[in-house]
């Protein structure tokens, strides 16, 4: 099996996986077109120049799928940390690689959000009126403006009068802020029930951001301090320190530790205009103790949500908005590469004698007096194709 076949198979599998995912979630149709386009180009090249189909497919996959996917993760990372200018600059580059799904409008949207953060709402509205409604970015921007101004009752009224249930669940930001609004106005039981009844839908909304923040709001407004800490130590660690401190303070207040919560709020160092407003609201109108509001059914649901999170974190299926560090895996990869380079200088990685000297899995020798070959063979690779595919 040569490189051309290996690359063709890998790119084809990846493209069909993307097609299946888009058809399953029924959104982000631009990825469907991208994947199908790569397959069509590969098919044409396979007909005209069979030996170059895999290489061309790999190049297109790198430019049109891998780089945009990694890039949008970074955009989200900057967005969650409220570094809107960095997110906007990166989004401007990505728009050229993935011009569909509203990506060309993302820099414009992020510029408007950045202006709102600075308090320049009129300029932001002017930008938002420039053809953003087609991609629903106007809804998202309007929701973020309610958040930055701390107008939670107005936001809920806006959802009821200007949008619909269908629109709400089409845009993750609207859902996230809807859940937070329920907690902010004191409808804790309503918040818990919505998260429980839509837990699977929240888990499937593009990435793990909605379900993780849904859990955060439930735990923070119900006084589950340790659960909040666990979220910020794992799935929500991307958030900056001042955001984490704000929600820990909220959890302390709703747990009945108002003095501790107020102390945390007073000691938040880095503040944006919207965060200062939120802190002022917490101090002037602190949320009630959760124990005074929660119904027995809600308490049971919260216990289930905590157990679900514990299971995910303990057994490796926890979802996170940032990649998990994999130091052990990277170490194994490095060892494999080093061993491969050594074998290349000692006779070649495909040379049977070289592989034998370095501990290849030869059955007769394993069952005689060299059982250690079962382990050493895992670090040997017969050629570049074997190494890369592993």
CSV table of C-alpha atoms in Angstrom, one decimal:
chain,number,residue,atom,x,y,z
A,1,UNK,CA,0.0,0.0,0.0
A,2,UNK,CA,1.6,3.3,-1.1
A,3,UNK,CA,1.1,6.9,0.1
A,4,UNK,CA,-1.4,7.7,-2.6
A,5,UNK,CA,-3.8,5.0,-1.4
A,6,UNK,CA,-3.3,5.7,2.3
A,7,UNK,CA,-4.0,9.5,1.8
A,8,UNK,CA,-7.0,8.7,-0.4
A,9,UNK,CA,-8.6,6.4,2.1
A,10,UNK,CA,-8.0,8.8,5.1
A,11,UNK,CA,-9.4,11.8,3.3
A,12,UNK,CA,-12.4,9.9,2.0
A,13,UNK,CA,-13.2,8.6,5.5
A,14,UNK,CA,-12.9,12.1,6.9
A,15,UNK,CA,-15.1,13.6,4.2
A,16,UNK,CA,-17.9,11.0,4.6
A,17,UNK,CA,-17.7,11.4,8.4
A,18,UNK,CA,-18.3,15.2,8.0
A,19,UNK,CA,-21.2,14.6,5.5
A,20,UNK,CA,-22.9,12.2,8.0
A,21,UNK,CA,-22.4,14.6,10.9
A,22,UNK,CA,-24.0,17.6,8.9
A,23,UNK,CA,-26.9,15.4,7.8
A,24,UNK,CA,-27.4,14.3,11.5
A,25,UNK,CA,-27.4,17.8,13.0
A,26,UNK,CA,-29.0,19.5,9.9
A,27,UNK,CA,-27.0,22.7,10.1
A,28,UNK,CA,-23.6,24.0,9.0
A,29,UNK,CA,-24.4,23.0,5.4
A,30,UNK,CA,-21.2,24.6,4.1
A,31,UNK,CA,-19.2,21.7,5.5
A,32,UNK,CA,-21.3,19.4,3.5
A,33,UNK,CA,-20.4,21.2,0.3
A,34,UNK,CA,-16.8,21.4,1.3
A,35,UNK,CA,-16.5,17.6,1.9
A,36,UNK,CA,-18.4,16.7,-1.2
A,37,UNK,CA,-16.3,19.1,-3.2
A,38,UNK,CA,-13.1,17.5,-2.0
A,39,UNK,CA,-14.4,14.0,-3.0
A,40,UNK,CA,-15.4,15.2,-6.5
A,41,UNK,CA,-12.0,16.8,-7.1
A,42,UNK,CA,-10.3,13.6,-5.9
A,43,UNK,CA,-12.5,11.5,-8.2
A,44,UNK,CA,-11.6,13.7,-11.2
A,45,UNK,CA,-7.9,13.6,-10.5
A,46,UNK,CA,-8.1,9.8,-9.9
A,47,UNK,CA,-9.5,9.5,-13.4
A,48,UNK,CA,-6.9,11.9,-15.0
A,49,UNK,CA,-3.8,11.4,-12.8
A,50,UNK,CA,-4.4,8.4,-10.5
A,51,UNK,CA,-1.1,8.8,-8.7
A,52,UNK,CA,-1.9,12.3,-7.5
A,53,UNK,CA,-5.4,11.9,-6.2
A,54,UNK,CA,-4.4,11.2,-2.6
A,55,UNK,CA,-1.9,14.0,-2.4
A,56,UNK,CA,-4.4,16.6,-3.9
A,57,UNK,CA,-7.1,15.4,-1.5
A,58,UNK,CA,-4.8,15.7,1.5
A,59,UNK,CA,-3.9,19.3,0.5
A,60,UNK,CA,-7.5,20.3,0.1
A,61,UNK,CA,-8.5,18.6,3.3
A,62,UNK,CA,-5.7,20.4,5.1
A,63,UNK,CA,-6.6,23.8,3.7
A,64,UNK,CA,-10.4,23.6,3.7
A,65,UNK,CA,-11.1,21.4,6.7
A,66,UNK,CA,-8.3,21.0,9.2
A,67,UNK,CA,-7.1,24.6,9.3
A,68,UNK,CA,-10.6,26.0,9.5
A,69,UNK,CA,-11.6,23.6,12.3
A,70,UNK,CA,-8.5,24.4,14.4
A,71,UNK,CA,-9.0,28.1,13.6
A,72,UNK,CA,-12.6,28.2,14.7
A,73,UNK,CA,-11.6,26.6,18.0
A,74,UNK,CA,-9.2,29.4,18.5
A,75,UNK,CA,-11.8,32.0,17.6
A,76,UNK,CA,-14.2,30.4,20.2
A,77,UNK,CA,-11.4,30.3,22.7
A,78,UNK,CA,-10.7,34.1,22.3
A,79,UNK,CA,-14.5,34.8,22.3
A,80,UNK,CA,-15.0,32.9,25.6
A,81,UNK,CA,-12.1,34.9,27.1
A,82,UNK,CA,-13.7,38.1,25.8
A,83,UNK,CA,-10.7,38.8,23.6
A,84,UNK,CA,-12.9,40.0,20.7
A,85,UNK,CA,-10.3,41.8,18.8
A,86,UNK,CA,-8.1,38.7,18.5
A,87,UNK,CA,-11.1,36.6,17.6
A,88,UNK,CA,-12.0,39.1,14.9
A,89,UNK,CA,-8.6,39.1,13.3
A,90,UNK,CA,-8.4,35.3,13.1
A,91,UNK,CA,-12.0,35.1,11.8
A,92,UNK,CA,-11.1,37.5,9.0
A,93,UNK,CA,-8.5,35.0,7.8
A,94,UNK,CA,-10.7,31.9,8.2
A,95,UNK,CA,-13.5,33.6,6.2
A,96,UNK,CA,-11.3,33.1,3.1
A,97,UNK,CA,-11.0,29.4,3.7
A,98,UNK,CA,-14.6,28.7,4.6
A,99,UNK,CA,-16.8,31.4,3.0
A,100,UNK,CA,-20.1,29.7,3.7
A,101,UNK,CA,-22.2,29.3,6.9
A,102,UNK,CA,-21.9,33.0,7.6
A,103,UNK,CA,-18.2,33.0,8.3
A,104,UNK,CA,-17.7,36.0,6.0
A,105,UNK,CA,-19.9,37.9,8.4
A,106,UNK,CA,-18.2,36.7,11.6
A,107,UNK,CA,-15.5,39.5,11.7
A,108,UNK,CA,-18.2,42.1,11.3
A,109,UNK,CA,-20.2,40.5,14.1
A,110,UNK,CA,-17.2,40.3,16.4
A,111,UNK,CA,-16.4,43.9,15.7
A,112,UNK,CA,-19.9,44.8,16.8
A,113,UNK,CA,-19.6,42.8,20.0
A,114,UNK,CA,-16.3,44.4,20.7
A,115,UNK,CA,-17.9,47.9,20.3
A,116,UNK,CA,-20.7,46.8,22.7
A,117,UNK,CA,-18.2,45.7,25.2
A,118,UNK,CA,-16.7,49.2,25.1
A,119,UNK,CA,-20.1,50.8,25.4
A,120,UNK,CA,-20.4,52.1,21.8
A,121,UNK,CA,-23.8,50.6,21.3
A,122,UNK,CA,-24.9,52.9,18.5
A,123,UNK,CA,-21.9,52.1,16.3
A,124,UNK,CA,-22.5,48.4,17.1
A,125,UNK,CA,-26.1,48.6,16.0
A,126,UNK,CA,-25.1,50.3,12.7
A,127,UNK,CA,-22.8,47.4,12.0
A,128,UNK,CA,-25.4,44.8,13.0
A,129,UNK,CA,-27.9,46.2,10.6
A,130,UNK,CA,-25.6,45.4,7.6
A,131,UNK,CA,-27.0,42.1,6.4
A,132,UNK,CA,-26.4,40.0,9.5
A,133,UNK,CA,-30.0,38.9,9.9
A,134,UNK,CA,-29.5,36.3,7.1
A,135,UNK,CA,-27.3,34.2,9.4
A,136,UNK,CA,-29.0,34.9,12.6
A,137,UNK,CA,-26.1,36.9,13.9
A,138,UNK,CA,-28.5,39.8,14.6
A,139,UNK,CA,-30.3,37.6,17.2
A,140,UNK,CA,-27.0,36.6,18.8
A,141,UNK,CA,-25.7,40.2,19.0
A,142,UNK,CA,-29.0,41.5,20.4
A,143,UNK,CA,-28.9,38.8,23.1
A,144,UNK,CA,-25.3,39.7,24.0
A,145,UNK,CA,-26.3,43.3,24.3
A,146,UNK,CA,-29.0,42.4,26.9
A,147,UNK,CA,-26.3,40.4,28.7
A,148,UNK,CA,-23.8,43.2,28.7
A,149,UNK,CA,-26.4,45.6,30.0
A,150,UNK,CA,-27.7,43.2,32.6
A,151,UNK,CA,-31.3,43.5,31.4
A,152,UNK,CA,-32.4,40.0,32.0
A,153,UNK,CA,-36.2,40.6,32.4
A,154,UNK,CA,-36.1,42.6,29.1
A,155,UNK,CA,-34.2,39.7,27.5
A,156,UNK,CA,-36.9,37.2,28.5
A,157,UNK,CA,-39.6,39.5,27.2
A,158,UNK,CA,-37.7,40.0,23.9
A,159,UNK,CA,-37.5,36.2,23.5
A,160,UNK,CA,-41.2,35.8,24.0
A,161,UNK,CA,-42.2,38.7,21.7
A,162,UNK,CA,-39.5,38.9,19.0
A,163,UNK,CA,-38.5,35.3,18.6
A,164,UNK,CA,-39.9,31.8,18.8
A,165,UNK,CA,-39.1,28.5,20.4
A,166,UNK,CA,-37.7,27.3,17.0
A,167,UNK,CA,-35.4,30.4,16.8
A,168,UNK,CA,-34.3,30.0,20.4
A,169,UNK,CA,-33.0,26.5,19.9
A,170,UNK,CA,-31.3,27.3,16.6
A,171,UNK,CA,-28.8,29.6,18.2
A,172,UNK,CA,-26.7,28.4,21.2
A,173,UNK,CA,-26.0,31.9,22.5
A,174,UNK,CA,-29.7,32.6,22.8
A,175,UNK,CA,-30.2,29.3,24.7
A,176,UNK,CA,-27.2,29.9,27.0
A,177,UNK,CA,-28.4,33.4,27.9
A,178,UNK,CA,-32.0,32.3,28.3
A,179,UNK,CA,-30.8,29.8,31.0
A,180,UNK,CA,-28.7,32.4,32.7
A,181,UNK,CA,-31.7,34.8,32.6
A,182,UNK,CA,-33.8,32.3,34.5
A,183,UNK,CA,-31.2,32.1,37.2
A,184,UNK,CA,-30.7,35.9,37.4
A,185,UNK,CA,-34.4,36.6,37.9
A,186,UNK,CA,-34.7,33.9,40.6
A,187,UNK,CA,-36.6,31.2,38.6
A,188,UNK,CA,-34.2,28.5,39.8
A,189,UNK,CA,-36.7,25.7,39.5
A,190,UNK,CA,-37.5,26.7,36.0
A,191,UNK,CA,-33.8,26.8,35.1
A,192,UNK,CA,-33.2,23.3,36.5
A,193,UNK,CA,-36.2,21.9,34.7
A,194,UNK,CA,-35.3,23.4,31.3
A,195,UNK,CA,-31.7,22.0,31.6
A,196,UNK,CA,-33.0,18.6,32.6
A,197,UNK,CA,-35.7,18.3,29.9
A,198,UNK,CA,-33.3,19.6,27.1
A,199,UNK,CA,-30.1,18.0,28.3
A,200,UNK,CA,-29.6,15.9,25.2
A,201,UNK,CA,-30.4,18.8,22.9
A,202,UNK,CA,-27.9,21.0,24.7
A,203,UNK,CA,-25.2,18.3,24.3
A,204,UNK,CA,-25.7,18.3,20.5
A,205,UNK,CA,-25.6,22.0,19.9
A,206,UNK,CA,-22.5,22.1,17.8
A,207,UNK,CA,-19.9,21.9,20.6
A,208,UNK,CA,-19.8,21.3,24.4
A,209,UNK,CA,-20.2,25.0,25.3
A,210,UNK,CA,-24.0,25.1,25.8
A,211,UNK,CA,-24.2,22.0,28.1
A,212,UNK,CA,-21.2,23.1,30.1
A,213,UNK,CA,-22.6,26.5,30.7
A,214,UNK,CA,-26.0,25.1,31.4
A,215,UNK,CA,-24.4,23.0,34.2
A,216,UNK,CA,-22.5,26.1,35.5
A,217,UNK,CA,-25.7,28.2,35.8
A,218,UNK,CA,-27.5,25.4,37.6
A,219,UNK,CA,-24.7,24.7,40.0
A,220,UNK,CA,-23.9,28.4,40.6
A,221,UNK,CA,-27.5,29.5,41.3
A,222,UNK,CA,-28.1,26.4,43.5
A,223,UNK,CA,-25.1,27.0,45.7
A,224,UNK,CA,-23.1,24.0,44.5
A,225,UNK,CA,-19.7,25.5,45.1
A,226,UNK,CA,-17.6,22.4,44.7
A,227,UNK,CA,-19.4,21.5,41.4
A,228,UNK,CA,-18.6,25.0,40.1
A,229,UNK,CA,-15.0,24.6,41.0
A,230,UNK,CA,-14.9,21.2,39.3
A,231,UNK,CA,-16.3,22.6,36.1
A,232,UNK,CA,-13.7,25.4,36.1
A,233,UNK,CA,-10.9,22.9,36.8
A,234,UNK,CA,-12.0,20.8,33.8
A,235,UNK,CA,-14.4,21.5,31.1
A,236,UNK,CA,-14.6,25.3,31.5
A,237,UNK,CA,-11.0,26.1,32.4
A,238,UNK,CA,-10.7,28.2,29.2
A,239,UNK,CA,-12.6,31.0,31.0
A,240,UNK,CA,-10.4,33.8,32.5
A,241,UNK,CA,-9.9,34.1,36.2
A,242,UNK,CA,-12.2,37.1,36.7
A,243,UNK,CA,-15.1,35.2,35.1
A,244,UNK,CA,-14.4,32.1,37.3
A,245,UNK,CA,-14.3,34.2,40.4
A,246,UNK,CA,-17.6,35.9,39.6
A,247,UNK,CA,-19.4,32.6,39.3
A,248,UNK,CA,-17.7,31.1,42.4
A,249,UNK,CA,-18.9,34.2,44.3
A,250,UNK,CA,-22.4,33.6,43.0
A,251,UNK,CA,-22.3,30.0,44.2
A,252,UNK,CA,-21.1,31.1,47.6
A,253,UNK,CA,-23.9,33.7,47.9
A,254,UNK,CA,-26.6,31.2,46.9
A,255,UNK,CA,-25.1,28.6,49.3
A,256,UNK,CA,-25.7,31.1,52.1
A,257,UNK,CA,-22.1,32.3,52.4
A,258,UNK,CA,-22.9,35.9,51.5
A,259,UNK,CA,-19.9,37.5,53.2
A,260,UNK,CA,-17.5,35.1,51.4
A,261,UNK,CA,-19.2,35.7,48.1
A,262,UNK,CA,-19.1,39.5,48.5
A,263,UNK,CA,-15.4,39.3,49.4
A,264,UNK,CA,-14.7,37.4,46.2
A,265,UNK,CA,-16.6,40.0,44.1
A,266,UNK,CA,-14.8,42.9,45.7
A,267,UNK,CA,-11.5,41.2,44.9
A,268,UNK,CA,-12.0,40.7,41.2
A,269,UNK,CA,-9.2,42.6,39.6
A,270,UNK,CA,-9.8,42.5,35.9
A,271,UNK,CA,-13.2,44.0,35.0
A,272,UNK,CA,-14.9,44.7,31.7
A,273,UNK,CA,-17.8,47.2,31.6
A,274,UNK,CA,-20.3,44.4,31.5
A,275,UNK,CA,-18.6,42.5,34.4
A,276,UNK,CA,-18.6,45.6,36.5
A,277,UNK,CA,-22.3,46.0,35.9
A,278,UNK,CA,-22.9,42.3,36.8
A,279,UNK,CA,-20.9,42.7,40.0
A,280,UNK,CA,-22.8,45.8,41.0
A,281,UNK,CA,-26.1,43.8,40.5
A,282,UNK,CA,-24.8,41.0,42.6
A,283,UNK,CA,-23.9,43.3,45.4
A,284,UNK,CA,-27.0,45.4,45.3
A,285,UNK,CA,-29.5,42.5,44.7
A,286,UNK,CA,-27.8,39.3,45.7
A,287,UNK,CA,-29.6,36.1,44.6
A,288,UNK,CA,-31.6,34.3,47.3
A,289,UNK,CA,-30.3,31.2,49.1
A,290,UNK,CA,-31.0,28.2,46.9
A,291,UNK,CA,-32.3,26.1,49.8
A,292,UNK,CA,-35.2,28.6,50.2
A,293,UNK,CA,-36.2,28.2,46.6
A,294,UNK,CA,-35.5,24.7,45.4
A,295,UNK,CA,-38.2,22.1,45.3
A,296,UNK,CA,-37.5,18.5,46.2
A,297,UNK,CA,-37.7,17.5,42.5
A,298,UNK,CA,-35.2,20.1,41.6
A,299,UNK,CA,-32.8,19.0,44.2
A,300,UNK,CA,-33.0,15.4,42.8
A,301,UNK,CA,-32.3,16.8,39.3
A,302,UNK,CA,-29.3,18.7,40.5
A,303,UNK,CA,-27.9,15.6,42.1
A,304,UNK,CA,-28.3,13.7,38.7
A,305,UNK,CA,-26.5,16.5,36.9
A,306,UNK,CA,-23.7,16.4,39.3
A,307,UNK,CA,-23.4,12.6,39.0
A,308,UNK,CA,-23.5,12.9,35.2
A,309,UNK,CA,-20.6,15.3,35.3
A,310,UNK,CA,-18.7,13.1,37.7
A,311,UNK,CA,-19.1,10.1,35.5
A,312,UNK,CA,-18.0,12.0,32.4
A,313,UNK,CA,-14.9,13.4,34.1
A,314,UNK,CA,-13.9,10.1,35.7
A,315,UNK,CA,-14.5,7.8,32.7
A,316,UNK,CA,-13.0,9.8,29.9
A,317,UNK,CA,-16.2,11.0,28.1
A,318,UNK,CA,-16.2,14.5,29.5
A,319,UNK,CA,-16.8,17.1,26.9
A,320,UNK,CA,-14.7,20.2,26.9
A,321,UNK,CA,-14.5,23.4,24.9
A,322,UNK,CA,-10.8,23.1,24.8
A,323,UNK,CA,-8.6,20.1,24.0
A,324,UNK,CA,-7.4,18.2,27.0
A,325,UNK,CA,-3.7,18.0,27.6
A,326,UNK,CA,-2.4,14.5,26.7
A,327,UNK,CA,1.2,14.5,28.0
A,328,UNK,CA,1.5,10.8,28.2
A,329,UNK,CA,0.2,10.3,24.6
A,330,UNK,CA,2.7,13.0,23.3
A,331,UNK,CA,5.5,11.3,25.2
A,332,UNK,CA,4.7,7.9,23.5
A,333,UNK,CA,4.5,9.7,20.1
A,334,UNK,CA,7.9,11.3,20.7
A,335,UNK,CA,9.5,7.9,21.7
A,336,UNK,CA,8.1,6.3,18.5
A,337,UNK,CA,9.6,9.1,16.3
A,338,UNK,CA,13.0,8.9,18.1
A,339,UNK,CA,13.2,5.1,17.7
A,340,UNK,CA,12.1,5.4,14.1
A,341,UNK,CA,14.9,7.9,13.4
A,342,UNK,CA,17.5,5.7,15.1
A,343,UNK,CA,16.4,2.6,13.1
A,344,UNK,CA,16.8,4.8,9.9
A,345,UNK,CA,20.4,5.4,10.8
A,346,UNK,CA,21.1,1.8,11.7
A,347,UNK,CA,20.2,0.1,8.5
A,348,UNK,CA,16.7,1.3,7.6
A,349,UNK,CA,13.3,1.0,9.2
A,350,UNK,CA,12.2,-1.6,6.7
A,351,UNK,CA,15.3,-3.8,7.1
A,352,UNK,CA,14.4,-7.1,8.7
A,353,UNK,CA,17.8,-7.4,10.4
A,354,UNK,CA,17.5,-3.9,11.9
A,355,UNK,CA,14.0,-4.5,13.1
A,356,UNK,CA,15.2,-7.8,14.7
A,357,UNK,CA,18.1,-6.1,16.5
A,358,UNK,CA,15.7,-3.4,17.9
A,359,UNK,CA,13.1,-5.9,19.2
A,360,UNK,CA,10.6,-6.8,16.5
A,361,UNK,CA,7.8,-9.2,17.4
A,362,UNK,CA,9.3,-12.5,16.1
A,363,UNK,CA,7.1,-15.3,17.5
A,364,UNK,CA,9.8,-17.9,17.9
A,365,UNK,CA,12.0,-15.6,19.9
A,366,UNK,CA,9.1,-14.3,22.0
A,367,UNK,CA,8.2,-17.8,23.1
A,368,UNK,CA,11.8,-18.9,23.7
A,369,UNK,CA,13.7,-16.4,25.8
A,370,UNK,CA,12.8,-12.9,24.6
A,371,UNK,CA,9.3,-12.1,25.8
A,372,UNK,CA,10.2,-8.4,26.1
A,373,UNK,CA,9.8,-8.1,22.3
A,374,UNK,CA,6.0,-7.9,22.9
A,375,UNK,CA,6.7,-4.4,24.4
A,376,UNK,CA,9.6,-3.2,22.2
A,377,UNK,CA,7.7,-4.1,19.0
A,378,UNK,CA,5.2,-1.4,19.8
A,379,UNK,CA,7.8,1.3,19.2
A,380,UNK,CA,9.0,0.0,15.8
A,381,UNK,CA,7.5,1.0,12.5
A,382,UNK,CA,8.3,-0.4,9.0
A,383,UNK,CA,8.5,2.8,7.0
A,384,UNK,CA,7.1,6.3,7.0
A,385,UNK,CA,3.6,5.1,6.0
A,386,UNK,CA,3.4,2.8,9.0
A,387,UNK,CA,4.7,5.5,11.4
A,388,UNK,CA,2.3,8.3,10.1
A,389,UNK,CA,-0.8,6.2,10.0
A,390,UNK,CA,-0.2,5.0,13.6
